[in-house]
Coordinates of C-alpha atoms in Angstrom, one line a residue:
Chain Y
M603 CA 120.1 89.9 106.4
S604 CA 116.4 90.8 107.1
E605 CA 113.5 88.6 106.1
T606 CA 111.1 89.6 103.3
T607 CA 107.4 89.0 103.5
F608 CA 106.1 87.3 100.3
K609 CA 102.4 88.1 100.1
I610 CA 101.3 85.4 97.7
Q611 CA 97.8 85.1 96.2
R612 CA 96.4 81.6 96.8
F613 CA 93.3 80.1 95.1
N614 CA 92.0 76.6 94.7
P615 CA 88.7 77.0 92.7
E616 CA 87.8 73.4 93.7
K617 CA 87.7 74.3 97.4
E618 CA 87.5 78.1 97.7
K619 CA 85.1 80.8 96.4
E620 CA 87.5 83.7 96.4
P621 CA 91.3 84.1 96.1
H622 CA 93.1 85.1 99.3
F623 CA 96.6 86.2 100.3
Q624 CA 99.0 84.1 102.4
E625 CA 102.2 85.5 103.8
F626 CA 105.5 83.7 103.7
K627 CA 108.7 85.0 105.3
L628 CA 112.0 84.3 103.6
E629 CA 115.5 85.6 103.7
I630 CA 116.5 86.6 100.1
Q631 CA 119.9 85.1 99.3
K632 CA 122.3 87.3 97.4
G633 CA 121.6 87.0 93.7
A634 CA 118.4 85.0 94.2
T635 CA 115.7 85.4 91.5
L636 CA 112.0 85.6 92.2
L637 CA 111.8 82.0 91.0
D638 CA 114.5 80.9 93.4
C639 CA 112.4 82.4 96.2
L640 CA 109.2 80.8 95.0
N641 CA 111.0 77.4 94.9
Q642 CA 112.4 78.0 98.4
I643 CA 108.9 78.7 99.7
K644 CA 107.5 75.6 98.0
W645 CA 110.3 73.3 99.1
T646 CA 110.6 74.5 102.7
Q647 CA 107.3 76.0 103.7
D648 CA 104.3 74.9 101.7
G649 CA 104.5 72.2 99.0
T650 CA 101.0 72.9 97.8
L651 CA 102.0 76.3 96.4
T652 CA 101.4 76.0 92.6
F653 CA 103.3 77.9 89.9
R654 CA 104.7 77.1 86.4
M655 CA 108.4 76.9 85.7
S656 CA 110.9 75.1 83.5
C657 CA 114.1 76.4 82.0
R658 CA 115.2 79.0 84.7
S659 CA 117.0 80.8 81.9
A660 CA 114.4 83.3 80.5
I661 CA 113.9 81.3 77.4
C662 CA 110.9 79.0 77.9
G663 CA 108.5 81.7 79.1
S664 CA 106.7 79.5 81.7
C665 CA 107.3 81.4 85.0
A666 CA 105.7 84.8 84.4
V667 CA 103.7 86.1 87.4
R668 CA 102.7 89.5 88.6
A669 CA 104.9 91.1 91.2
N670 CA 103.6 94.2 92.9
G671 CA 100.9 94.4 90.2
H672 CA 103.0 94.0 87.1
A673 CA 104.0 91.0 85.0
V674 CA 107.6 89.8 85.3
L675 CA 109.4 86.7 84.3
A676 CA 110.2 85.2 87.7
C677 CA 113.5 83.6 86.6
K678 CA 114.8 86.9 85.1
T679 CA 114.0 89.1 88.0
Q680 CA 116.2 89.7 91.0
A681 CA 113.9 89.2 94.1
S682 CA 115.7 92.1 96.0
S683 CA 114.6 94.5 93.2
L684 CA 111.0 93.9 94.0
T685 CA 110.9 94.5 97.8
R686 CA 109.2 97.5 99.1
N687 CA 109.3 98.0 102.8
D688 CA 110.6 94.4 103.1
Q689 CA 107.5 93.1 101.3
V690 CA 106.6 91.9 97.8
T691 CA 103.1 91.0 96.5
I692 CA 102.9 88.0 94.1
Q693 CA 99.8 87.3 92.0
P694 CA 98.9 85.2 89.0
L695 CA 99.0 86.9 85.5
G696 CA 96.0 89.1 84.7
N697 CA 93.4 88.8 82.0
M698 CA 93.2 85.0 82.4
E699 CA 91.3 82.6 84.6
I700 CA 93.2 81.0 87.5
I701 CA 93.7 77.3 87.5
K702 CA 95.3 77.2 90.9
D703 CA 97.4 79.8 92.8
L704 CA 99.8 81.3 90.3
A705 CA 99.0 79.0 87.4
V706 CA 96.6 80.5 84.8
D707 CA 94.6 79.0 82.0
L708 CA 96.3 79.9 78.7
T709 CA 93.7 78.3 76.4
E710 CA 92.4 81.6 75.0
F711 CA 95.9 83.0 74.8
W712 CA 97.0 80.2 72.5
K713 CA 93.8 80.3 70.5
K714 CA 94.5 83.9 69.6
V715 CA 98.1 83.1 68.6
E716 CA 96.8 80.4 66.4
A717 CA 94.2 82.7 64.9
V718 CA 96.9 84.9 63.2
K719 CA 98.1 81.8 61.3
P720 CA 101.6 81.9 62.7
W721 CA 103.3 80.0 59.9
L722 CA 105.0 81.0 56.7
M723 CA 102.8 81.1 53.6
P724 CA 105.2 81.4 50.7
D725 CA 104.5 81.3 47.0
E726 CA 104.4 77.5 46.5
K727 CA 104.7 77.9 42.7
E728 CA 108.0 79.7 43.0
T729 CA 110.9 77.7 41.5
L730 CA 113.6 77.4 44.1
V731 CA 117.2 77.0 43.1
F732 CA 118.3 76.5 46.7
E733 CA 116.2 78.0 49.4
R734 CA 114.2 81.2 50.1
T735 CA 116.7 83.8 51.2
Q736 CA 116.4 87.2 52.8
S737 CA 118.6 90.3 52.8
I738 CA 119.8 91.5 56.2
E739 CA 117.4 94.5 55.9
E740 CA 114.5 92.1 55.3
F741 CA 115.5 89.9 58.2
L742 CA 115.8 92.9 60.6
K743 CA 112.1 93.7 60.0
I744 CA 111.1 90.5 61.7
D745 CA 114.0 89.9 64.0
R746 CA 112.6 91.6 67.0
A747 CA 109.2 89.8 66.8
S748 CA 111.1 86.5 66.6
T749 CA 112.5 87.0 70.1
C750 CA 109.1 86.6 71.7
I751 CA 109.1 83.7 74.1
M752 CA 105.3 83.6 74.5
C753 CA 105.4 84.2 78.3
S754 CA 102.1 86.1 78.1
S755 CA 103.4 89.0 80.3
C756 CA 102.2 91.5 77.7
Y757 CA 98.8 89.8 77.5
S758 CA 98.5 89.9 81.3
D759 CA 99.0 93.6 81.6
C760 CA 97.2 94.7 78.4
C761 CA 94.8 97.5 79.3
S762 CA 92.6 96.9 76.2
M763 CA 92.3 93.3 77.0
A764 CA 91.1 94.2 80.5
V765 CA 87.9 95.7 79.0
D766 CA 87.5 93.5 75.9
K767 CA 88.5 89.8 76.1
S768 CA 87.9 89.4 72.4
F769 CA 91.0 91.6 71.6
L770 CA 93.7 89.5 69.9
G771 CA 96.2 91.1 72.2
P772 CA 99.9 92.0 72.0
T773 CA 101.4 88.5 71.8
A774 CA 99.3 87.3 68.8
L775 CA 99.8 90.6 67.0
T776 CA 103.6 90.4 67.6
K777 CA 103.5 87.0 66.1
A778 CA 101.4 88.3 63.2
Q779 CA 103.9 91.0 62.4
R780 CA 106.7 88.4 62.2
F781 CA 104.8 86.9 59.2
V782 CA 103.1 90.0 57.7
E783 CA 106.5 91.6 57.2
D784 CA 108.4 88.5 56.3
S785 CA 109.7 89.1 52.7
R786 CA 109.1 85.4 51.9
D787 CA 105.5 85.4 52.8
K788 CA 103.0 86.0 50.0
E789 CA 99.8 86.6 52.1
T790 CA 100.7 90.1 53.4
I791 CA 97.5 91.7 52.1
S792 CA 95.1 89.0 53.1
R793 CA 96.7 88.8 56.5
I794 CA 96.6 92.6 57.1
K795 CA 93.0 92.7 56.0
E796 CA 92.1 90.1 58.6
L797 CA 94.1 91.8 61.3
S798 CA 92.3 95.1 60.5
E799 CA 89.0 93.6 61.5
D800 CA 87.4 94.2 64.9
A801 CA 89.5 92.9 67.8
G802 CA 92.7 93.4 65.7
I803 CA 95.5 96.0 65.3
W804 CA 93.3 99.1 65.8
D805 CA 92.0 97.9 69.2
C806 CA 95.2 98.8 71.0
T807 CA 95.4 102.1 73.0
H808 CA 99.2 102.7 72.8
C809 CA 99.5 102.5 76.6
S810 CA 102.9 100.8 76.2
E811 CA 102.3 98.3 79.1
C812 CA 103.0 95.4 76.7
S813 CA 106.4 96.7 75.7
Q814 CA 107.3 97.6 79.2
R815 CA 106.5 94.2 80.6
C816 CA 108.1 92.3 77.7
P817 CA 111.2 90.5 79.0
T818 CA 112.7 90.2 75.5
E819 CA 113.3 92.6 72.6
A820 CA 109.9 91.7 70.9
K821 CA 108.3 94.9 72.3
P822 CA 104.8 94.3 71.1
L823 CA 103.6 98.0 70.8
D824 CA 106.3 98.7 68.2
R825 CA 105.2 95.6 66.3
I826 CA 101.5 96.7 66.4
V827 CA 102.5 100.2 65.2
S828 CA 104.4 98.5 62.4
L829 CA 101.3 96.5 61.4
R830 CA 99.3 99.7 61.3
T831 CA 101.8 101.2 58.9
V832 CA 101.6 98.2 56.6
A833 CA 97.7 98.6 56.6
L834 CA 97.9 102.3 55.9
N835 CA 100.5 101.9 53.2
N836 CA 98.5 99.2 51.5
G837 CA 95.2 101.0 51.5
V838 CA 93.6 98.7 54.0
T839 CA 91.7 101.6 55.5
N840 CA 88.0 100.7 55.6
N841 CA 87.7 100.7 59.4
N842 CA 87.5 103.3 62.2
G843 CA 91.1 103.0 63.3
A844 CA 92.7 103.5 59.9
R845 CA 90.2 106.3 59.1
H846 CA 91.1 108.0 62.3
A847 CA 94.8 107.9 61.5
K848 CA 94.2 109.1 57.9
T849 CA 92.0 112.0 59.1
F850 CA 94.5 112.9 61.8
V851 CA 97.4 113.1 59.3
K852 CA 95.3 115.0 56.7
S853 CA 94.4 117.6 59.3
I854 CA 98.1 118.1 60.3
K855 CA 99.0 118.3 56.6
S856 CA 96.5 121.0 55.9
S857 CA 96.9 123.2 59.0
G858 CA 99.9 122.0 61.0
I859 CA 97.8 121.4 64.1
L860 CA 94.9 119.1 64.7
N861 CA 91.4 120.3 63.9
E862 CA 89.5 118.2 66.4
N863 CA 86.2 119.0 64.7
T864 CA 87.1 116.8 61.8
I865 CA 87.9 113.7 63.9
P866 CA 84.5 112.2 64.8
V867 CA 83.1 112.2 61.2
G868 CA 86.5 111.3 59.8
S869 CA 87.0 108.4 62.1
M870 CA 83.6 106.9 62.3
G871 CA 82.7 107.6 58.7
F872 CA 80.1 109.9 57.3
F873 CA 77.4 107.2 57.0
N874 CA 77.9 105.8 60.5
I875 CA 74.7 107.4 61.8
P876 CA 74.4 105.5 65.1
G877 CA 78.0 106.1 65.9
L878 CA 77.7 109.8 65.2
L879 CA 74.4 110.1 67.0
S880 CA 76.0 108.6 70.1
L881 CA 78.4 111.6 70.2
I882 CA 75.6 114.2 70.2
P883 CA 75.0 114.4 74.0
V884 CA 78.7 114.9 74.8
G885 CA 79.0 117.4 71.9
I886 CA 76.1 119.5 73.3
R887 CA 77.5 119.2 76.9
M888 CA 80.9 120.5 75.8
F889 CA 79.4 123.2 73.6
L890 CA 77.3 124.6 76.4
K891 CA 80.4 124.8 78.6
G892 CA 82.5 126.4 75.9
K893 CA 84.6 123.3 75.8
N894 CA 84.1 122.6 72.1
P895 CA 87.1 123.1 69.8
P896 CA 86.9 126.6 68.1
L897 CA 84.5 126.5 65.2
I898 CA 87.0 128.4 63.1
H899 CA 90.2 126.5 63.1
H900 CA 93.4 128.6 62.9
P901 CA 96.4 127.0 61.2
M902 CA 99.9 127.3 62.6
E903 CA 102.2 130.1 61.6
E904 CA 104.8 129.2 58.9
L905 CA 102.6 126.4 57.6
D906 CA 104.3 126.5 54.2
D907 CA 107.4 124.9 55.7
V908 CA 105.4 122.0 57.2
K909 CA 103.5 121.6 53.9
R910 CA 106.9 121.4 52.1
I911 CA 108.0 118.6 54.4
F912 CA 104.7 116.6 53.8
K913 CA 105.2 117.1 50.1
K914 CA 108.7 115.8 50.3
F915 CA 107.5 112.6 51.9
E916 CA 104.8 112.2 49.4
K917 CA 107.4 112.2 46.6
K918 CA 109.4 109.6 48.5
Chain V
M241 CA 112.9 131.4 84.3
K242 CA 112.0 131.3 80.6
Y243 CA 110.7 128.5 78.4
A244 CA 109.5 127.9 74.9
L245 CA 105.9 126.9 75.5
Y246 CA 104.6 124.0 73.3
T247 CA 100.9 124.2 73.7
G248 CA 99.9 121.0 71.9
C249 CA 96.7 120.8 70.0
V250 CA 94.2 120.1 72.8
A251 CA 95.1 123.3 74.7
K252 CA 94.2 125.2 71.6
G253 CA 91.1 123.1 71.0
A254 CA 88.8 121.3 73.4
G255 CA 90.9 121.9 76.4
R256 CA 91.6 125.6 76.2
E257 CA 91.3 126.0 80.0
L258 CA 94.6 124.2 80.2
L259 CA 96.3 127.0 78.3
T260 CA 94.4 129.6 80.4
S261 CA 95.5 128.1 83.6
T262 CA 99.1 127.6 82.5
Y263 CA 99.4 131.3 81.7
A264 CA 97.7 132.3 84.9
L265 CA 100.0 130.1 86.9
A266 CA 103.1 131.1 85.1
G267 CA 102.2 134.8 85.7
K268 CA 101.8 134.1 89.4
L269 CA 105.1 132.3 89.7
G270 CA 107.1 134.7 87.5
I271 CA 107.8 132.0 84.8
E272 CA 108.2 133.6 81.4
L273 CA 106.6 131.7 78.5
V274 CA 107.3 132.3 74.8
E275 CA 104.6 130.4 72.9
L276 CA 105.8 128.4 69.9
K277 CA 103.3 129.4 67.3
N278 CA 105.2 128.3 64.2
V279 CA 105.5 124.6 65.1
S280 CA 103.3 121.7 64.1
C281 CA 101.5 119.0 66.1
C282 CA 103.8 116.4 67.7
G283 CA 101.9 113.6 65.9
A284 CA 100.5 112.1 69.1
G285 CA 101.8 108.7 68.1
V286 CA 99.4 108.7 65.1
I287 CA 101.6 110.3 62.3
T288 CA 104.3 107.8 63.2
E289 CA 101.9 105.0 62.2
D290 CA 101.5 106.6 58.7
N291 CA 105.2 107.5 58.3
P292 CA 107.7 107.3 61.2
E293 CA 110.3 109.4 59.5
L294 CA 107.7 112.1 58.7
A295 CA 106.8 112.2 62.4
D296 CA 110.4 112.5 63.5
T297 CA 111.0 115.3 61.0
L298 CA 108.1 117.4 62.2
N299 CA 109.3 117.0 65.8
A300 CA 113.0 117.7 64.8
R301 CA 111.7 121.0 63.3
T302 CA 110.1 121.9 66.6
F303 CA 113.3 121.1 68.5
A304 CA 115.4 123.1 66.0
I305 CA 113.1 126.2 66.5
A306 CA 113.4 126.0 70.3
E307 CA 117.2 125.6 69.9
E308 CA 117.3 128.7 67.7
M309 CA 115.5 130.6 70.5
G310 CA 117.9 129.3 73.0
L311 CA 115.1 128.0 75.3
E312 CA 114.1 124.7 76.8
I313 CA 110.7 123.3 75.6
L314 CA 107.9 123.3 78.2
N315 CA 105.2 120.8 77.5
I316 CA 101.8 121.0 79.2
C317 CA 100.5 117.8 77.6
G318 CA 101.8 114.4 78.8
T319 CA 101.3 112.9 75.4
C320 CA 103.3 115.6 73.6
Q321 CA 106.1 115.1 76.2
G322 CA 106.2 111.4 75.6
V323 CA 106.0 111.6 71.9
M324 CA 108.7 114.2 71.7
K325 CA 111.0 112.3 73.9
K326 CA 110.6 109.3 71.7
A327 CA 111.4 111.3 68.6
Q328 CA 114.4 112.9 70.3
A329 CA 115.7 109.4 71.2
H330 CA 115.3 108.2 67.6
L331 CA 117.3 111.3 66.4
D332 CA 120.0 111.2 69.1
K333 CA 120.9 107.5 68.8
D334 CA 121.5 107.5 65.1
E335 CA 123.7 110.2 63.6
K336 CA 123.1 109.1 60.1
Y337 CA 119.3 109.3 60.6
K338 CA 119.6 112.7 62.2
N339 CA 121.7 114.0 59.3
K340 CA 119.1 112.7 56.8
I341 CA 116.3 114.5 58.7
N342 CA 118.4 117.7 58.9
E343 CA 118.7 117.6 55.1
T344 CA 114.9 117.8 54.9
L345 CA 114.9 120.6 57.5
K346 CA 117.6 122.6 55.7
E347 CA 115.4 123.9 53.0
G348 CA 113.2 125.6 55.7
G349 CA 116.3 127.1 57.3
H350 CA 116.4 124.8 60.3
E351 CA 118.8 122.4 61.8
Y352 CA 118.4 120.1 64.8
K353 CA 121.6 120.1 66.8
G354 CA 120.6 117.9 69.7
T355 CA 120.9 120.4 72.5
V356 CA 117.3 121.1 73.4
Q357 CA 115.8 120.0 76.7
I358 CA 112.2 118.8 76.7
K359 CA 110.4 119.2 80.0
H360 CA 106.9 118.7 81.2
L361 CA 105.3 121.3 83.5
L362 CA 105.3 118.8 86.3
T363 CA 109.1 118.5 86.2
V364 CA 109.5 122.3 85.7
L365 CA 107.4 122.9 88.9
S366 CA 109.0 120.2 90.9
E367 CA 112.6 120.6 89.9
D368 CA 113.3 123.9 88.2
F369 CA 111.0 126.1 90.2
G370 CA 111.5 123.8 93.2
L371 CA 109.1 122.4 95.7
S372 CA 110.3 124.6 98.6
S373 CA 109.8 127.8 96.5
L374 CA 106.4 126.5 95.5
R375 CA 105.5 125.8 99.1
S376 CA 106.5 129.4 100.1
K377 CA 104.0 130.7 97.6
V378 CA 101.0 128.7 98.7
T379 CA 98.2 131.0 99.9
V380 CA 95.3 128.7 99.8
A381 CA 96.5 125.4 101.3
L382 CA 94.6 122.4 99.9
D383 CA 93.9 121.3 103.5
G384 CA 91.8 118.2 103.7
L385 CA 91.5 117.9 100.0
K386 CA 91.9 114.3 98.8
V387 CA 93.5 114.4 95.4
A388 CA 93.9 111.3 93.1
P389 CA 96.8 111.8 90.7
F390 CA 96.3 110.3 87.3
Y391 CA 99.6 110.2 85.5
G392 CA 98.8 109.1 81.9
C393 CA 100.8 106.6 79.9
Y394 CA 103.1 108.9 78.1
L395 CA 104.9 110.4 81.2
L396 CA 105.5 106.8 82.5
R397 CA 106.3 104.5 79.7
P398 CA 108.7 103.5 78.2
F399 CA 110.6 103.8 81.5
E400 CA 113.9 104.8 79.8
L401 CA 112.3 108.0 78.4
S402 CA 110.4 108.9 81.6
D403 CA 111.6 111.8 83.7
F404 CA 110.6 109.9 86.9
D405 CA 113.0 108.0 89.1
D406 CA 110.7 105.0 89.4
P407 CA 108.0 105.1 86.8
D408 CA 106.3 101.9 88.2
N409 CA 106.1 103.6 91.6
P410 CA 106.2 107.3 90.9
T411 CA 105.9 109.9 93.6
E412 CA 106.3 113.1 91.6
M413 CA 102.6 114.1 91.5
E414 CA 102.1 112.8 95.1
V415 CA 104.9 115.0 96.5
L416 CA 103.6 118.0 94.6
I417 CA 100.0 117.5 95.9
E418 CA 101.4 117.2 99.5
T419 CA 103.5 120.4 98.9
L420 CA 100.3 122.3 98.2
G421 CA 98.8 121.0 101.4
G422 CA 96.6 118.4 99.9
T423 CA 96.3 114.7 100.6
S424 CA 97.4 112.4 97.8
I425 CA 95.5 109.2 97.6
D426 CA 96.6 105.9 96.1
Y427 CA 94.2 103.9 93.9
E428 CA 94.1 101.1 91.4
G429 CA 93.8 103.2 88.2
K430 CA 96.5 105.7 89.0
L431 CA 99.1 104.5 86.4
K432 CA 96.7 103.0 83.8
C433 CA 95.5 104.0 80.4
C434 CA 92.6 106.5 80.2
G435 CA 91.3 104.9 77.0
F436 CA 91.3 108.2 75.0
P437 CA 93.4 107.0 72.0
Y438 CA 90.6 104.7 70.9
L439 CA 87.6 106.7 72.0
M440 CA 86.4 107.2 68.4
M441 CA 87.0 103.6 67.5
K442 CA 85.9 101.6 70.6
K443 CA 83.7 104.0 72.5
K444 CA 82.2 101.4 74.9
E445 CA 85.5 100.0 75.9
S446 CA 87.2 103.4 76.2
I447 CA 84.5 104.9 78.5
T448 CA 84.5 101.6 80.5
M449 CA 88.3 101.9 81.0
A450 CA 88.0 105.6 82.1
G451 CA 85.0 104.7 84.3
N452 CA 86.8 102.0 86.1
H453 CA 89.7 104.3 87.0
I454 CA 87.4 107.1 88.2
A455 CA 85.5 104.6 90.3
S456 CA 88.7 103.3 91.9
A457 CA 89.7 106.9 92.8
K458 CA 86.2 107.5 94.2
K459 CA 86.4 104.2 96.2
E460 CA 89.5 105.6 98.0
G461 CA 87.7 108.8 98.9
A462 CA 89.0 111.2 96.2
D463 CA 87.5 114.7 96.1
C464 CA 89.0 115.2 92.7
M465 CA 91.5 113.8 90.2
V466 CA 94.4 115.7 88.7
T467 CA 96.2 114.9 85.4
P468 CA 99.2 116.3 83.6
C469 CA 97.7 115.2 80.3
P470 CA 94.8 116.9 78.6
L471 CA 94.0 113.8 76.6
C472 CA 93.4 112.0 79.8
H473 CA 91.3 114.9 81.0
L474 CA 89.1 114.7 77.8
S475 CA 88.5 111.1 78.5
L476 CA 87.9 111.4 82.2
D477 CA 85.8 114.7 82.3
P478 CA 83.5 115.2 79.3
Y479 CA 82.6 111.6 78.9
Q480 CA 82.2 110.9 82.7
P481 CA 78.4 110.8 82.5
E482 CA 78.7 108.1 79.8
S483 CA 81.3 106.3 81.8
A484 CA 79.1 106.3 84.9
K485 CA 76.2 104.9 82.9
E486 CA 78.3 102.2 81.3
I487 CA 79.8 100.9 84.5
G488 CA 76.5 101.4 86.4
Q489 CA 77.9 103.5 89.1
E490 CA 77.6 107.1 90.2
L491 CA 80.9 108.9 89.7
D492 CA 80.8 112.8 89.8
I493 CA 84.5 113.3 90.4
P494 CA 86.0 116.6 89.0
V495 CA 89.1 116.1 86.9
L496 CA 91.6 119.0 87.1
H497 CA 94.5 119.9 84.8
L498 CA 97.8 120.1 86.7
P499 CA 98.1 123.9 86.5
Q500 CA 94.6 124.3 87.8
L501 CA 95.3 122.4 91.0
V502 CA 98.6 124.3 91.6
G503 CA 96.9 127.6 90.6
L504 CA 94.2 127.2 93.2
A505 CA 96.8 126.8 95.9
M506 CA 98.6 129.9 94.6
G507 CA 95.4 131.9 95.3
L508 CA 94.2 132.1 91.7
K509 CA 90.4 132.1 91.4
P510 CA 88.6 129.1 89.7
K511 CA 87.4 131.4 86.9
E512 CA 90.9 132.6 86.2
L513 CA 91.8 128.9 85.8
G514 CA 88.9 128.2 83.4
M515 CA 87.3 125.7 85.8
Q516 CA 83.8 126.8 84.8
K517 CA 84.5 124.9 81.5
H518 CA 84.6 121.5 83.2
I519 CA 81.7 119.1 82.6
I520 CA 81.9 117.7 86.1
S521 CA 81.4 120.7 88.4
T522 CA 84.4 121.7 90.5
K523 CA 82.3 123.7 93.0
K524 CA 82.3 121.1 95.7
L525 CA 86.1 121.0 95.8
T526 CA 86.5 124.8 95.6
D527 CA 84.0 125.2 98.4
K528 CA 85.9 122.7 100.4
I529 CA 89.2 124.7 100.2
G530 CA 87.3 128.0 100.4
C531 CA 88.1 129.7 97.1

């Protein structure tokens, strides 16, 4: 069996200015996980290599690292699946400060989870005969979110987080969905109002990185979409994100295809003068190149059938 | 070769040069396109937020119409492709759900049977038309041109719906670029989000995201970027001056639509491909390959 080169990012902020890579050679044993390999390296080659681990069974969420640029749970990933030309690159999770080597500072991560009030807030005045029960359908709405193991893989690879550290992020929002859509919780509206504020549910770009890196069935993007549906269905729409969604749907309902000219004012709001003014340079630039959407918007053919479908859903 | 062309909204709106270049390229390659004019927007992942079943119904209607024509759907927008594949997966995995949606379609005279194939132009060129056929038609080889492929989220993720063999390490665009004689470059932003979906909500963050990716392509020496998604193009091209200002770095990297890059290699003129409509001038790159 040939040796694999593990190119591992090392960093001790107390002694070094910048992180650097160190190479370790290891023969990957059949069936070995990435965590097995990291342990082998630590035990037999360099005891100072630092990383988190605990259960080795993909349930504690401690051992997430980035392999070849993407977050993985080390104990759930076969090392052989990561090698490219007999090499694998290991780095600490992204979007967080490094404590040492592969261990990152999770303080902000946990603060954001706490910020969504991750506990049940039922109607305390309710007279209970036995306990608060749920139907299977009600339970299934929160079942997926409940599988989150807080490994922060999604948080690490979130593209929105990379440019805005204030974003609540996929883990906290997944946790939020677990309570917003819990039939026993009575704070749905106040929760969704808070989550609709800046740095909340509308600050996600749909890039799907979170769901892709999630090692469980929690799939954060689906949970975020679900939260947005709750916001729209409950009229919590006084923000750019919800206004954008409403304007988009209205445009399709009226002409079958998107009238891009309606989006800026619809999304930003008619009275958002600074926001709209900021779009003037790009608008002029596009107009001069003939890149603006047609001034007269042509609806799709057979629009009546699409309008009929929209009407049917309104009735529902 | 004949396909039902799903144009998507952008190719009829702010990115009409995508449609122009698609028709020009199809004409050159002898691919027949029948434009679907009686179908709605795919929803771009937004309608599904308002009502998931409504979004799936609208897409099922599109699929049914293509099935009635007996043609495969050809997408020229990465987002449309990803959204449609998702809708198709919802319909195909749940017979009861599919039947419920077909009940709604029935009044309009349509039924989604589940036979339609949904393909992006990238796959049609690489697999259906074939790389060797494409190579034989190259008249202006993109010699020396360094091209940075920008995939866009929807063709990559979720993996199970992607047409690529290894969406974390895709080679489809790279192989196509090399087939045309160009040099494909690897760079940090290649598989990342362009930021377009929240451009109207979080402009500063969105243009920073785009700016970082363009800068990473420039750092690796790119002459231009190429994307199979017009939403990515809208983020990377028209807003590039804002992106450059936001990240405090000169960028000036032209961003081509996929059929424009292929079209150039097939001997089509920049004007026939609508390249005069770009905000970032494409002249430097067309001069470099001599067309």
